[in-house]
Coordinates of C-alpha atoms in Angstrom, one line a residue:
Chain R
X1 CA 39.2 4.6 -54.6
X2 CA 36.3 3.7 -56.8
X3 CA 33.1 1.5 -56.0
X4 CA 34.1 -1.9 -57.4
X5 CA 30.1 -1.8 -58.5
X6 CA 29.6 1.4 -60.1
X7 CA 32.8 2.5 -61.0
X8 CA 31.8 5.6 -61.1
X9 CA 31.0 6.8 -57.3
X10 CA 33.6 7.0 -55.0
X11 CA 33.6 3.8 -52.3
X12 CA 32.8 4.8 -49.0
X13 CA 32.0 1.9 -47.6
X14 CA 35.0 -0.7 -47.2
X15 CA 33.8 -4.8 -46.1
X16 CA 36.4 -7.5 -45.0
X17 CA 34.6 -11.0 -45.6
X18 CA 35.5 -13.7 -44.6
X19 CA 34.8 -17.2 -46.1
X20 CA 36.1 -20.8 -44.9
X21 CA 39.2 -18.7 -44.1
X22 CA 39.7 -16.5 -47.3
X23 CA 39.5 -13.5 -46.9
X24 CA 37.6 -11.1 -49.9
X25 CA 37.9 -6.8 -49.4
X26 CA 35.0 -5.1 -51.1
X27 CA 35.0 -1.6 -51.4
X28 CA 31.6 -0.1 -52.7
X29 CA 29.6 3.4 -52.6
X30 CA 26.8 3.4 -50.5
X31 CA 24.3 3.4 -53.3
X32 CA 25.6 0.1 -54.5
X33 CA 25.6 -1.3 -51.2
X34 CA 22.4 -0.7 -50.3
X35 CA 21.4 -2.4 -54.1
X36 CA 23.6 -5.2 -53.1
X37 CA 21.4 -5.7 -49.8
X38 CA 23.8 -8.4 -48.6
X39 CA 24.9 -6.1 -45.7
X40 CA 22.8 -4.8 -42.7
X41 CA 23.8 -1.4 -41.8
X42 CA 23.1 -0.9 -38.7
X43 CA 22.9 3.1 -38.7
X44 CA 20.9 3.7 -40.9
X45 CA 17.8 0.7 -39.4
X46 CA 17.8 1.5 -36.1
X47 CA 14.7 -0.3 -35.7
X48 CA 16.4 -3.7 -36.2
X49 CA 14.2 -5.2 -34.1
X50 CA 12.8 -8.6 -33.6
X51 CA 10.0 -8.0 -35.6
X52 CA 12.1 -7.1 -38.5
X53 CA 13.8 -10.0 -38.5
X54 CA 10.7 -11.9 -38.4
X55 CA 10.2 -11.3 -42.0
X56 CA 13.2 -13.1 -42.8
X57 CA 13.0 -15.8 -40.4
X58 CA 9.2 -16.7 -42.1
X59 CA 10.0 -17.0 -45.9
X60 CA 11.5 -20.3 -47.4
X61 CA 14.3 -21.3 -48.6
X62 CA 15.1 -18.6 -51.1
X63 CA 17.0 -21.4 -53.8
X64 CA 13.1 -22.3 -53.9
X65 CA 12.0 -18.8 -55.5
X66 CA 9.5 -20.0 -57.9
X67 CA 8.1 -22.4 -55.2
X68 CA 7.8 -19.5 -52.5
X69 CA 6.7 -17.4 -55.4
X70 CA 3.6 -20.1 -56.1
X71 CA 2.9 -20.5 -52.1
X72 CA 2.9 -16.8 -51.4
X73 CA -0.1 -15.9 -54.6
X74 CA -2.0 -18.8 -53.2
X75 CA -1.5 -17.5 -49.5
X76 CA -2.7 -14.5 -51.0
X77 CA -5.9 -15.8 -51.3
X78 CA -6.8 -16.2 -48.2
X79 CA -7.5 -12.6 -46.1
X80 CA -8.8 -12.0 -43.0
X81 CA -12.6 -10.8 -43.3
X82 CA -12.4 -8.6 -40.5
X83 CA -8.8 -6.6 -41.2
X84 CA -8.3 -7.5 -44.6
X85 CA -4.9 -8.6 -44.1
X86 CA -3.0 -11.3 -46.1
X87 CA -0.9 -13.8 -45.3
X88 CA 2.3 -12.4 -46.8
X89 CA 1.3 -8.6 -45.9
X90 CA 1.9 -10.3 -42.3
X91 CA 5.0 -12.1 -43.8
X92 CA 6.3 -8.0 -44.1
X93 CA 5.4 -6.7 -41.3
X94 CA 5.4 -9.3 -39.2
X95 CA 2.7 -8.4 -36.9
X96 CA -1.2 -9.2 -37.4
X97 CA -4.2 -7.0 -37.5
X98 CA -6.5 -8.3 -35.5
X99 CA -7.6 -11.4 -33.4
X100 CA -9.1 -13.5 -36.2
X101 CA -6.0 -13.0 -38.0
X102 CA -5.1 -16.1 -35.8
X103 CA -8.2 -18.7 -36.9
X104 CA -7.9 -16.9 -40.6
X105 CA -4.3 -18.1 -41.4
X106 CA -4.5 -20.9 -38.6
X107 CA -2.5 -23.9 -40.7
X108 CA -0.1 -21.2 -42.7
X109 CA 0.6 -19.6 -38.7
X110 CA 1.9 -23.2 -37.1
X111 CA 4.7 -23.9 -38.4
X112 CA 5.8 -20.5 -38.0
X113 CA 5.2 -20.6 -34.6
X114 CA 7.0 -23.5 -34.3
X115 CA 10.1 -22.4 -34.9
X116 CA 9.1 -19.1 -32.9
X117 CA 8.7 -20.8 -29.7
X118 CA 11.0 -23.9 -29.7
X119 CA 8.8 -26.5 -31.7
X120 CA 5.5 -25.5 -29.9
X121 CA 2.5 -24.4 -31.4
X122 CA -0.6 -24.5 -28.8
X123 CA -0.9 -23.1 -25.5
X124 CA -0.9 -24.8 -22.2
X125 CA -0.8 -21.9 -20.4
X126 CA -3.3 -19.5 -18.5
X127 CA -6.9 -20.0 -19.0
X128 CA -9.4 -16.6 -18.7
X129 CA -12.3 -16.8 -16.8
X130 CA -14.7 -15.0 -19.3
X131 CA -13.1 -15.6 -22.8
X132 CA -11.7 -19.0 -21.5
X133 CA -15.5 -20.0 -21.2
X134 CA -15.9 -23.9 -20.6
X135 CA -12.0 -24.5 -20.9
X136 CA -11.3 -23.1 -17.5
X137 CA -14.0 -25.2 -16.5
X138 CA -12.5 -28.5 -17.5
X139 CA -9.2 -27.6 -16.8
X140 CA -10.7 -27.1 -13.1
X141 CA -12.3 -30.1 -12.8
X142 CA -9.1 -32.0 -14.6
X143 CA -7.3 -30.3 -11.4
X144 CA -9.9 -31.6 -9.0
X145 CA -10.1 -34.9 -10.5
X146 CA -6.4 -35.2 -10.0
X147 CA -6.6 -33.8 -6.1
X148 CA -9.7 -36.6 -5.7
X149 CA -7.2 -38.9 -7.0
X150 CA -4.5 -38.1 -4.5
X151 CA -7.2 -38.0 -1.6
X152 CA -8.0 -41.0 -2.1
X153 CA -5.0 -42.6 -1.9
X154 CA -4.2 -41.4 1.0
X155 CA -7.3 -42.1 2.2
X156 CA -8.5 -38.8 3.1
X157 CA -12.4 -39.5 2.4
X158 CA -14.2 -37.0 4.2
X159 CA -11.9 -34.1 2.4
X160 CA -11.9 -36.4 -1.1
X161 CA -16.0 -36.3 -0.9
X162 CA -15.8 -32.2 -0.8
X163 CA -13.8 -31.8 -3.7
X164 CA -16.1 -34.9 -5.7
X165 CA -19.2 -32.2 -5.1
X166 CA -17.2 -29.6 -6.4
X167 CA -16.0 -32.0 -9.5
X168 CA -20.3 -32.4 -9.6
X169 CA -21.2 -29.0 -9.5
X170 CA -18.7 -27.8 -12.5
X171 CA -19.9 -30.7 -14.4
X172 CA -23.7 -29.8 -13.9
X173 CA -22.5 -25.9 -15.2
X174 CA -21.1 -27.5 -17.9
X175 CA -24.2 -29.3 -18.8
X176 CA -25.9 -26.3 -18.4
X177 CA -24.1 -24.0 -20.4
X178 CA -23.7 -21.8 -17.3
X179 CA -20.2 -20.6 -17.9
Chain X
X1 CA -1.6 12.1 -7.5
X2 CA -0.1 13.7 -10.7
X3 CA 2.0 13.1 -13.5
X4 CA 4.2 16.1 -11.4
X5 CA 4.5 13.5 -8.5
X6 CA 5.4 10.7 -10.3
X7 CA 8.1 13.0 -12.6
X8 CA 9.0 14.7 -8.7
X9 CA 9.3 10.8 -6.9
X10 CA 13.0 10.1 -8.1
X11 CA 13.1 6.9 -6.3
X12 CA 10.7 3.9 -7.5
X13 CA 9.9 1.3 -5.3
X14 CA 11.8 -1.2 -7.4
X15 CA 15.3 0.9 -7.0
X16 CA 15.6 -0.1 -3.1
X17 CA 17.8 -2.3 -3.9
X18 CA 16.0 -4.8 -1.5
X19 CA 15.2 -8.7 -2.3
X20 CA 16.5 -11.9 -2.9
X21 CA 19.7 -11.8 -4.3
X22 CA 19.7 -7.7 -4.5
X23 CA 23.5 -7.4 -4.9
X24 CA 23.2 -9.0 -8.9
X25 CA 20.1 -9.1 -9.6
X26 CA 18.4 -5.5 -10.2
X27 CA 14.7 -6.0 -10.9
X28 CA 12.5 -9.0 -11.4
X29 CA 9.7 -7.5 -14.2
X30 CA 7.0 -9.6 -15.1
X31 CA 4.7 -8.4 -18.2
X32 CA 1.2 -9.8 -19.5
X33 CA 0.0 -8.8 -23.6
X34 CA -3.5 -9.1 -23.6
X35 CA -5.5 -7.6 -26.1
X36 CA -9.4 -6.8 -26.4
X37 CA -11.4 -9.4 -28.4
X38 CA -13.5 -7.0 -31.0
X39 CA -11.2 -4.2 -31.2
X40 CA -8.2 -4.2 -34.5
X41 CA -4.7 -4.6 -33.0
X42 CA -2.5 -1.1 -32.9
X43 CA -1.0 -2.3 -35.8
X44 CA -4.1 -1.1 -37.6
X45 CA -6.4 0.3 -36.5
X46 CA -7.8 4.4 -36.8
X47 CA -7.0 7.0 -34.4
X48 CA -10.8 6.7 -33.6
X49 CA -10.3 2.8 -32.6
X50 CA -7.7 3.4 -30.4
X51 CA -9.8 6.3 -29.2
X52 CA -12.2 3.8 -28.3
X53 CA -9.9 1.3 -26.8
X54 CA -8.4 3.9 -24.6
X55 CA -12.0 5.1 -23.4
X56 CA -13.1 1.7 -22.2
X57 CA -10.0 1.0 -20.3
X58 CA -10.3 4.7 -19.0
X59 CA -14.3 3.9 -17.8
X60 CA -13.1 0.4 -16.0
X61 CA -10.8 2.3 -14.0
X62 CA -13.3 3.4 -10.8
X63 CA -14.3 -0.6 -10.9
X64 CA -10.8 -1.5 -9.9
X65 CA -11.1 -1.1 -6.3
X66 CA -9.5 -3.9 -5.1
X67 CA -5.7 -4.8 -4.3
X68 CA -4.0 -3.9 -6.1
X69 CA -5.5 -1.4 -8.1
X70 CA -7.1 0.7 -4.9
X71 CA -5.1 3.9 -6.2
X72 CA -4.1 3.9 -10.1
X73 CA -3.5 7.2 -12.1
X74 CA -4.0 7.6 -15.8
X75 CA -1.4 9.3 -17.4
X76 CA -2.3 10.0 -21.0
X77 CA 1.0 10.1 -23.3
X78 CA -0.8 13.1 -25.5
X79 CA -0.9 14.9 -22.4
X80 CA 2.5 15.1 -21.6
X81 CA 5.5 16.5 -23.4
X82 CA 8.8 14.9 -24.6
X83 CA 10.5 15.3 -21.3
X84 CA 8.1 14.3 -19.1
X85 CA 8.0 11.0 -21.3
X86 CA 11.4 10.4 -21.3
X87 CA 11.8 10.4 -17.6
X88 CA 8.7 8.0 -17.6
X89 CA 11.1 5.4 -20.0
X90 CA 14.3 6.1 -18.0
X91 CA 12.0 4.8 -14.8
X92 CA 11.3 2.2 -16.8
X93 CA 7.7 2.8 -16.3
X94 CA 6.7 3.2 -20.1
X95 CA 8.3 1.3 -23.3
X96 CA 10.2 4.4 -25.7
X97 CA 7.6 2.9 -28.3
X98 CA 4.6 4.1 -26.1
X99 CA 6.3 7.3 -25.6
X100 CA 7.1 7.9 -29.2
X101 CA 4.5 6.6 -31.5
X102 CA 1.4 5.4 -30.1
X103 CA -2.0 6.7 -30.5
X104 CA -3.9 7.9 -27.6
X105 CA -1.4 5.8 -25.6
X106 CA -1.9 6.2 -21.9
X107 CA -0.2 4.5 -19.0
X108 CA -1.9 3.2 -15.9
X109 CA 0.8 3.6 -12.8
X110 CA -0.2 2.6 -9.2
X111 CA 1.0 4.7 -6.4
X112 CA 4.5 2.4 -5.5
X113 CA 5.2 2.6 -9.3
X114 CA 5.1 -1.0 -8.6
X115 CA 2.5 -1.9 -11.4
X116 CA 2.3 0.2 -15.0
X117 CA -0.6 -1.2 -17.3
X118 CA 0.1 0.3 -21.3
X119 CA -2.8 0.8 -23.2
X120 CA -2.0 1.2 -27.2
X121 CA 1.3 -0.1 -27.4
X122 CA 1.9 -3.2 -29.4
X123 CA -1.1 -4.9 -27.9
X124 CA -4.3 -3.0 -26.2
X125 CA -3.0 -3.6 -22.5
X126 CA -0.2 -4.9 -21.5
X127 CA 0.6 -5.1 -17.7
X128 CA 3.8 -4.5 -16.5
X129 CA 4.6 -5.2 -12.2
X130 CA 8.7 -4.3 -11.2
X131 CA 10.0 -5.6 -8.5
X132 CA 13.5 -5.3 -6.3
X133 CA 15.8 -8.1 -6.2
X134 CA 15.1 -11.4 -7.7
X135 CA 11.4 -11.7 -6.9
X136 CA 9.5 -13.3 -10.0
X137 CA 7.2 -15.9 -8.5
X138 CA 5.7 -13.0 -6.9
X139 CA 5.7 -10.3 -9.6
X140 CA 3.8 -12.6 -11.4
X141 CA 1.1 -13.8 -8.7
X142 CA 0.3 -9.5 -9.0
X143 CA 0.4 -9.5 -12.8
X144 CA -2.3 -12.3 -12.1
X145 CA -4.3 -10.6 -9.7
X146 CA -4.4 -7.7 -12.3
X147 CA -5.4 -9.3 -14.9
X148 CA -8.3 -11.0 -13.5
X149 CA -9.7 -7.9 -12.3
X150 CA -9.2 -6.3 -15.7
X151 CA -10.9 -9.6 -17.2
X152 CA -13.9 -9.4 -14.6
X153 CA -14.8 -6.2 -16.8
X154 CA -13.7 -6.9 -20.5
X155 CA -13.3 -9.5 -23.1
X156 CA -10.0 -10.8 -23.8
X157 CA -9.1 -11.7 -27.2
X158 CA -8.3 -15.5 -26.5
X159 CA -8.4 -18.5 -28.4
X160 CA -8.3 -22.0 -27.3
X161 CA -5.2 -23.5 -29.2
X162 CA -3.2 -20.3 -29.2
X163 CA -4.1 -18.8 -26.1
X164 CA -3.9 -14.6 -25.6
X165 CA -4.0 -13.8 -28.8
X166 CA -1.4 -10.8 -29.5
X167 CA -0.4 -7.9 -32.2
X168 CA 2.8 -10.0 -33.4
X169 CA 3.1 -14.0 -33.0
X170 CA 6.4 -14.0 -31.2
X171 CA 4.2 -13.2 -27.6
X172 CA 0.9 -14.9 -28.1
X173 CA -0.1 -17.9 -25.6
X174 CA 0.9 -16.9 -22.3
X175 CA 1.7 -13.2 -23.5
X176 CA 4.3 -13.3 -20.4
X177 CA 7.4 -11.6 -20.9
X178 CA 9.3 -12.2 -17.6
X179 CA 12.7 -9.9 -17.7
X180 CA 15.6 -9.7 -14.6
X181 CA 17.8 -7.4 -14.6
X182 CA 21.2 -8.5 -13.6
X183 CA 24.9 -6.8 -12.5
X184 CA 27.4 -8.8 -14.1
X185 CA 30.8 -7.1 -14.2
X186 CA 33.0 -9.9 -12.7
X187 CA 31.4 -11.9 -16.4
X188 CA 32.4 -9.0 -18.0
X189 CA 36.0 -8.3 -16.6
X190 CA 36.7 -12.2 -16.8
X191 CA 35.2 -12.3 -20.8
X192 CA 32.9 -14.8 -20.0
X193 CA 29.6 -13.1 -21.2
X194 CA 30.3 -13.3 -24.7
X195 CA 30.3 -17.0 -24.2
X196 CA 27.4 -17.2 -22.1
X197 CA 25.0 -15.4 -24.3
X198 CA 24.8 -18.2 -27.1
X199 CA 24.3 -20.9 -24.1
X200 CA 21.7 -18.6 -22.7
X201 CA 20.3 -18.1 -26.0
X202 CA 20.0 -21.8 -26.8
X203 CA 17.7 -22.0 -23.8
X204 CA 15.2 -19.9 -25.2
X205 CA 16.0 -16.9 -23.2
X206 CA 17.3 -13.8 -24.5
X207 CA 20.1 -11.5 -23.3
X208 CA 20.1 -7.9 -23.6
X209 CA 21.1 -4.0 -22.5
X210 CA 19.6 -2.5 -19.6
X211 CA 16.7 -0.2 -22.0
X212 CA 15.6 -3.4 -23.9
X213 CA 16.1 -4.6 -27.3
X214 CA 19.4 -3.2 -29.2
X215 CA 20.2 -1.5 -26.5
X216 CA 23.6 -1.6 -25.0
X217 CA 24.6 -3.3 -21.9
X218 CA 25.4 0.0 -19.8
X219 CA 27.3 -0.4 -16.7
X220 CA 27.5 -4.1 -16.9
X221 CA 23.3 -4.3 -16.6
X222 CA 21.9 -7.2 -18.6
X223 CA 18.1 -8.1 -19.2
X224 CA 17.6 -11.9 -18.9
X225 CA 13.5 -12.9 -20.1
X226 CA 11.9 -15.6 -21.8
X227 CA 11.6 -16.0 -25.8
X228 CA 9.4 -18.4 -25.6
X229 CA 5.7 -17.4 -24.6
X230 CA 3.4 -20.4 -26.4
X231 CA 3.4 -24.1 -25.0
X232 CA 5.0 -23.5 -21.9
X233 CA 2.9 -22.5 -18.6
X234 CA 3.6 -19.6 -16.8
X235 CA 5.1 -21.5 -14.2
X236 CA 7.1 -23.6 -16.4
X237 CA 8.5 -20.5 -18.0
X238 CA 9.5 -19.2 -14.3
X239 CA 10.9 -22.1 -13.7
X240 CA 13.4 -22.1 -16.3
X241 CA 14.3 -18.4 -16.2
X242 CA 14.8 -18.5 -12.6
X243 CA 16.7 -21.6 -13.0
X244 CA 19.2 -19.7 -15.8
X245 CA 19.4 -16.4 -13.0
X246 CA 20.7 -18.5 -10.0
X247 CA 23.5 -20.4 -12.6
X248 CA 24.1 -17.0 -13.6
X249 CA 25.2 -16.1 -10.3
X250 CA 27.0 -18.5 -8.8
X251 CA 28.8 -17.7 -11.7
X252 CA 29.1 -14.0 -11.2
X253 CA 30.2 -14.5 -7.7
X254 CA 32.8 -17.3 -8.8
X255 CA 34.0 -14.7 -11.5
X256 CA 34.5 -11.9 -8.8
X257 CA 36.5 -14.5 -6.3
X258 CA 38.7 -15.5 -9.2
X259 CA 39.7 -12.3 -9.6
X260 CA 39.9 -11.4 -6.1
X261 CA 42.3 -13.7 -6.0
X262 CA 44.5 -13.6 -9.0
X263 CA 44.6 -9.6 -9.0
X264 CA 42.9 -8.2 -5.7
X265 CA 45.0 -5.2 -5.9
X266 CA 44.1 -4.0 -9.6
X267 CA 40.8 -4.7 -8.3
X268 CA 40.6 -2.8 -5.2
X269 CA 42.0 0.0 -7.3
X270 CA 39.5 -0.2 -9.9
X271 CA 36.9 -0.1 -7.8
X272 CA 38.7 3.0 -5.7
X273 CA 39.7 5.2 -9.2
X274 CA 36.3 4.8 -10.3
X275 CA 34.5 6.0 -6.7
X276 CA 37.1 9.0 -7.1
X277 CA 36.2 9.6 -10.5
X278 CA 32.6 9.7 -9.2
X279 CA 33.2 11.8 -6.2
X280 CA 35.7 14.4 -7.7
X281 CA 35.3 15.1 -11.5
X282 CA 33.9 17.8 -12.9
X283 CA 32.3 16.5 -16.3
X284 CA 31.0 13.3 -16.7
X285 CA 29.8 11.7 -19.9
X286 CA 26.5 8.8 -19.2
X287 CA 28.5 6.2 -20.5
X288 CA 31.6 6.5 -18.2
X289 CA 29.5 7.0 -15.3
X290 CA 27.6 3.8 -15.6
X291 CA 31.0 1.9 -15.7
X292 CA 32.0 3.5 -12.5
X293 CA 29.1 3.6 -11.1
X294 CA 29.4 -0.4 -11.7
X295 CA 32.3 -0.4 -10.4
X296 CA 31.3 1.1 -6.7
X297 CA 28.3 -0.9 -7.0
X298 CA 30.6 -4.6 -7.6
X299 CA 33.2 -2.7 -4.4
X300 CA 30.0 -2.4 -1.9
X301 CA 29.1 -6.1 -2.9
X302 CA 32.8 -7.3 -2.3
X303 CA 33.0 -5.2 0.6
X304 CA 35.8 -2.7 -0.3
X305 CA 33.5 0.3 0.2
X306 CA 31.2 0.2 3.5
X307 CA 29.9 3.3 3.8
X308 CA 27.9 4.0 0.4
X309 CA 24.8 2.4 0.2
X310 CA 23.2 0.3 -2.9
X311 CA 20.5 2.5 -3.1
X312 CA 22.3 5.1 -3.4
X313 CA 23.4 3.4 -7.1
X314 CA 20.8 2.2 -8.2
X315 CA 18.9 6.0 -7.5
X316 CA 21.9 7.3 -10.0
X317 CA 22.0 5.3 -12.5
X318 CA 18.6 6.5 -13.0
X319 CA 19.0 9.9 -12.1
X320 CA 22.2 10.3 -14.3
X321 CA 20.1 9.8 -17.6
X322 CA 19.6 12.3 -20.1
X323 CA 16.0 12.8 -19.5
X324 CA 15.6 13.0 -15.5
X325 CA 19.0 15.5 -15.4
X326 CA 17.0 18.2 -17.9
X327 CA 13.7 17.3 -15.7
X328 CA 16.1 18.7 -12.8
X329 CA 17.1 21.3 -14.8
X330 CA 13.8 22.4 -15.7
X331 CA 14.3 22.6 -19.5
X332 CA 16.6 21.0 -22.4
X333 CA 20.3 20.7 -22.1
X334 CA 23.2 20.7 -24.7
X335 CA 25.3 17.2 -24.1
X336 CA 27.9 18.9 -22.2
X337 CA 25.5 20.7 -19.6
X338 CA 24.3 17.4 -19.1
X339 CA 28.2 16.1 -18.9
X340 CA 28.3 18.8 -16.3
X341 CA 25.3 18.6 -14.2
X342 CA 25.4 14.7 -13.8
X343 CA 29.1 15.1 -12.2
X344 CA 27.2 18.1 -9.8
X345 CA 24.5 15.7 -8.7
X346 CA 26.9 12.1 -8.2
X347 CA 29.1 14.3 -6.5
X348 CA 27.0 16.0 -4.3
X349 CA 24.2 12.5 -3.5
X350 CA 27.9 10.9 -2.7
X351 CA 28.8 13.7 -0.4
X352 CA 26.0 13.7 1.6
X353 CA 25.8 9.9 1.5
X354 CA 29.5 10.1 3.2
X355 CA 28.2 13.0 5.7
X356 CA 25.5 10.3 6.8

């Protein structure tokens, strides 16, 4: 049998698709297949990994070429001063170069990560103690402030006036700059 | 300590089959991607960077005295040769992309083989701590404790909004990857995993083979972790996952006592071919071997088999692999040695497991 593309090659690669129901038979050589690129052949990418995928999963609807076209050259623009990578470099490869990768392509980056991590785009998670600086300061005292709360309530003074000098003594490092 | 002790040491703390839930789930791995803040991620940067990167994680070591860091050994990947890396993946110690292509990779393994910290993989560091049974709460309070000692001696790349910053966007924020590894065969008999995996999926945890990502799910062994690593606490993500595990198996158990009592007898002798496959035959190809050894494993649980412990299966299905069988052997072996020396080894830990 011949490749249904080429007619030339002999088809070596046989695909049933199926369609609302209808089902289409294509027979092509490999060389057309791979041209085609409608198929993902899983021997020959045995890296099909997440990041891979990530590619596709960034770029935009592709009916809206031109418009994607426009977006990427004036994505382009922008490159991070300290890797030199641009924004649809990452788009390939899915993976950035260095930390200020993040602030460089900061507005381009959330919607991406949106749809990455189920509509989110900031952390609420762990807070360093060094890098974290003054943030893992007022996320301690926002913790204490709640526990004074609490204390409080249930009257606990002598306990609730320990944790208000804590609450003070984070607030004067703060002041301070002592972080 | 030496790479030769940790190659020697078949048996890593995390395969005592002992913990919450032990009898489905495997291993409860909790791992942290942190990165340094003025280095280039490995995506790009030189073989001198990485140099660099590796020599200040190699000078912080003597500062990490405390728990539980007290005794860590560096094994640098250069340093070691295919074999010896292989049996480091099949412990689940290393990730096959640290093994294969990283440069000046190195692993940090404490003594228990409890905690492994990779240095030039994807991201700079990344801290790995294995545990037995279903034990995450707790994995992750020692990721924690490691990664505030580490952070006591560099920067972290960190940003307020995003959080840990990371090599590729799909682990920054919380850079936790929390994993278990579960036993599922009564799913899998019953045809019920293929249904569960979308549900799973739409949860934002992800379902796959026992190696990892597009690997197959040998022997009935699935990995269960978070996709979701930004906007979501550490706890929160737990939370969740563990929630997802326990579902999982009542399930699994509801599976297995369905079937016990529709077909107990095509069950019993499932379970009894495949220990006599395991204790008798002569040549025994990885993949058939995981299913029976799945198949002991599910008998023990259901107690059709009382005098083979769960250890014992958990030690095989490592031992069985390609790399620690030519590690035995003492040099590379054509597929059908290998076919040859795993029956030799399941037949003869059985044996003496019987002769107990």
């Amino acid at each position: 049998m011949l490749c249904e593309e080429c007619q030339k090659r002999p088809a070596t690669l046989h695909f049933t698709k199926i369609i609302n129901g209808e089902k289409t038979e294509i027979h092509l050589c490999e060389q057309c297949a791979q041209e085609k690129g409608n198929f993902i052949f899983m021997n020959q990418s045995p890296s099909l990994t997440i990041n891979n995928l990530l590619a596709g999963l960034f770029n935009v609807n592709p009916s809206f070429e031109q418009k994607q076209q426009e977006t990427i050259q004036h994505k382009d623009l922008i490159q991070c001063t300290e890797c030199g990578m641009t924004f649809s470099r990452f788009l390939k490869v899915g993976k950035f170069g260095c930390p200020n990768c993040y602030p460089t392509f900061h507005d381009q980056l959330t919607p991406i990560l949106k749809r990455l991590h189920g509509g989110n785009w900031k952390h609420s998670g762990k807070i360093p103690k060094r890098a974290g600086g003054s943030l893992f300061i007022k996320k301690k005292i926002d913790i204490l402030k709640e526990t004074l709360q609490t204390l409080i309530e249930k009257e606990e003074f002598e306990k609730a006036a320990e944790v208000r000098d804590e609450i003070r003594m984070y607030e004067r490092q703060l002041q301070e700059g002592d972080v | 300590m030496s790479i030769e002790k940790f190659l020697s040491q078949s048996i890593s703390n995390w395969m005592n089959g002992e913990g919450p839930h032990s009898d489905i789930v495997l291993t409860s791995r909790i791992r942290l991607a942190r990165n340094l803040k003025d280095f280039m991620f490995p995506t790009l940067f030189s073989q001198e960077e990485s140099k660099r990167v590796l020599n200040y994680v190699e000078g912080m070591i003597p500062l990490l005295v405390e728990y539980p860091l007290k005794k860590v050994e560096l094994l640098k990947m250069d340093q070691l040769n295919e074999l010896q890396k292989r049996v480091l993946v099949e412990k689940h110690l290393i990730s096959p992309n640290l093994a294969k292509d990283a440069f000046n990779g190195a692993c940090l393994l404490s003594e228990n083989e409890n905690i492994s910290i990779m240095i030039n993989e994807e991201d700079h560091i990344r801290i790995q701590v294995l545990l037995s049974g279903l034990q995450l709460e707790r994995a992750l309070e020692i990721a924690n404790t490691v990664d505030d000692q580490i952070e006591q001696h560099v920067d972290y790349a960190y940003n307020e909004v995003r959080g840990y910053l990371t090599s590729c966007p799909t682990n920054v924020g919380t850079g936790l990857r929390a994993s278990v590894m579960m036993h599922l065969p009564g799913l899998v008999m019953t045809q019920q995993m293929s249904q569960l995996i979308p549900s799973i999926n739409q949860l934002g945890l992800v379902v796959r083979g026992i190696y990892g990502e597009g690997s197959e799910a040998l022997g009935n062994i699935f990995q269960i972790s978070n996709q979701i690593t930004l906007g979501k606490s550490e706890q929160d993500i737990l939370f969740d996952l563990n929630g997802v595990v326990e579902q999982i198996i009542s399930q699994e158990w509801a599976a297995r006592e369905s079937i016990r009592k529709t077909s107990e007898v095509q069950l019993e002798d499932k379970v009894f071919r495949s220990l006599g496959v395991l204790t008798n035959s002569r040549i025994i190809e990885s993949k058939e071997a995981a299913q029976c050894l799945s198949d002991v494993r599910m008998g023990i649980d259901m107690g059709y088999i009382q005098n083979i412990s769960k250890t014992i299966l958990n030690e095989l299905m490592i031992l069985t692999q390609p790399g620690f069988l030519q590690q035995y052997a003492g040099g590379p072996l054509r597929p059908f040695e290998r076919d040859v020396r795993r029956a030799k080894l399941i037949r003869e830990r059985l044996i003496l497991e019987k002769n107990k």
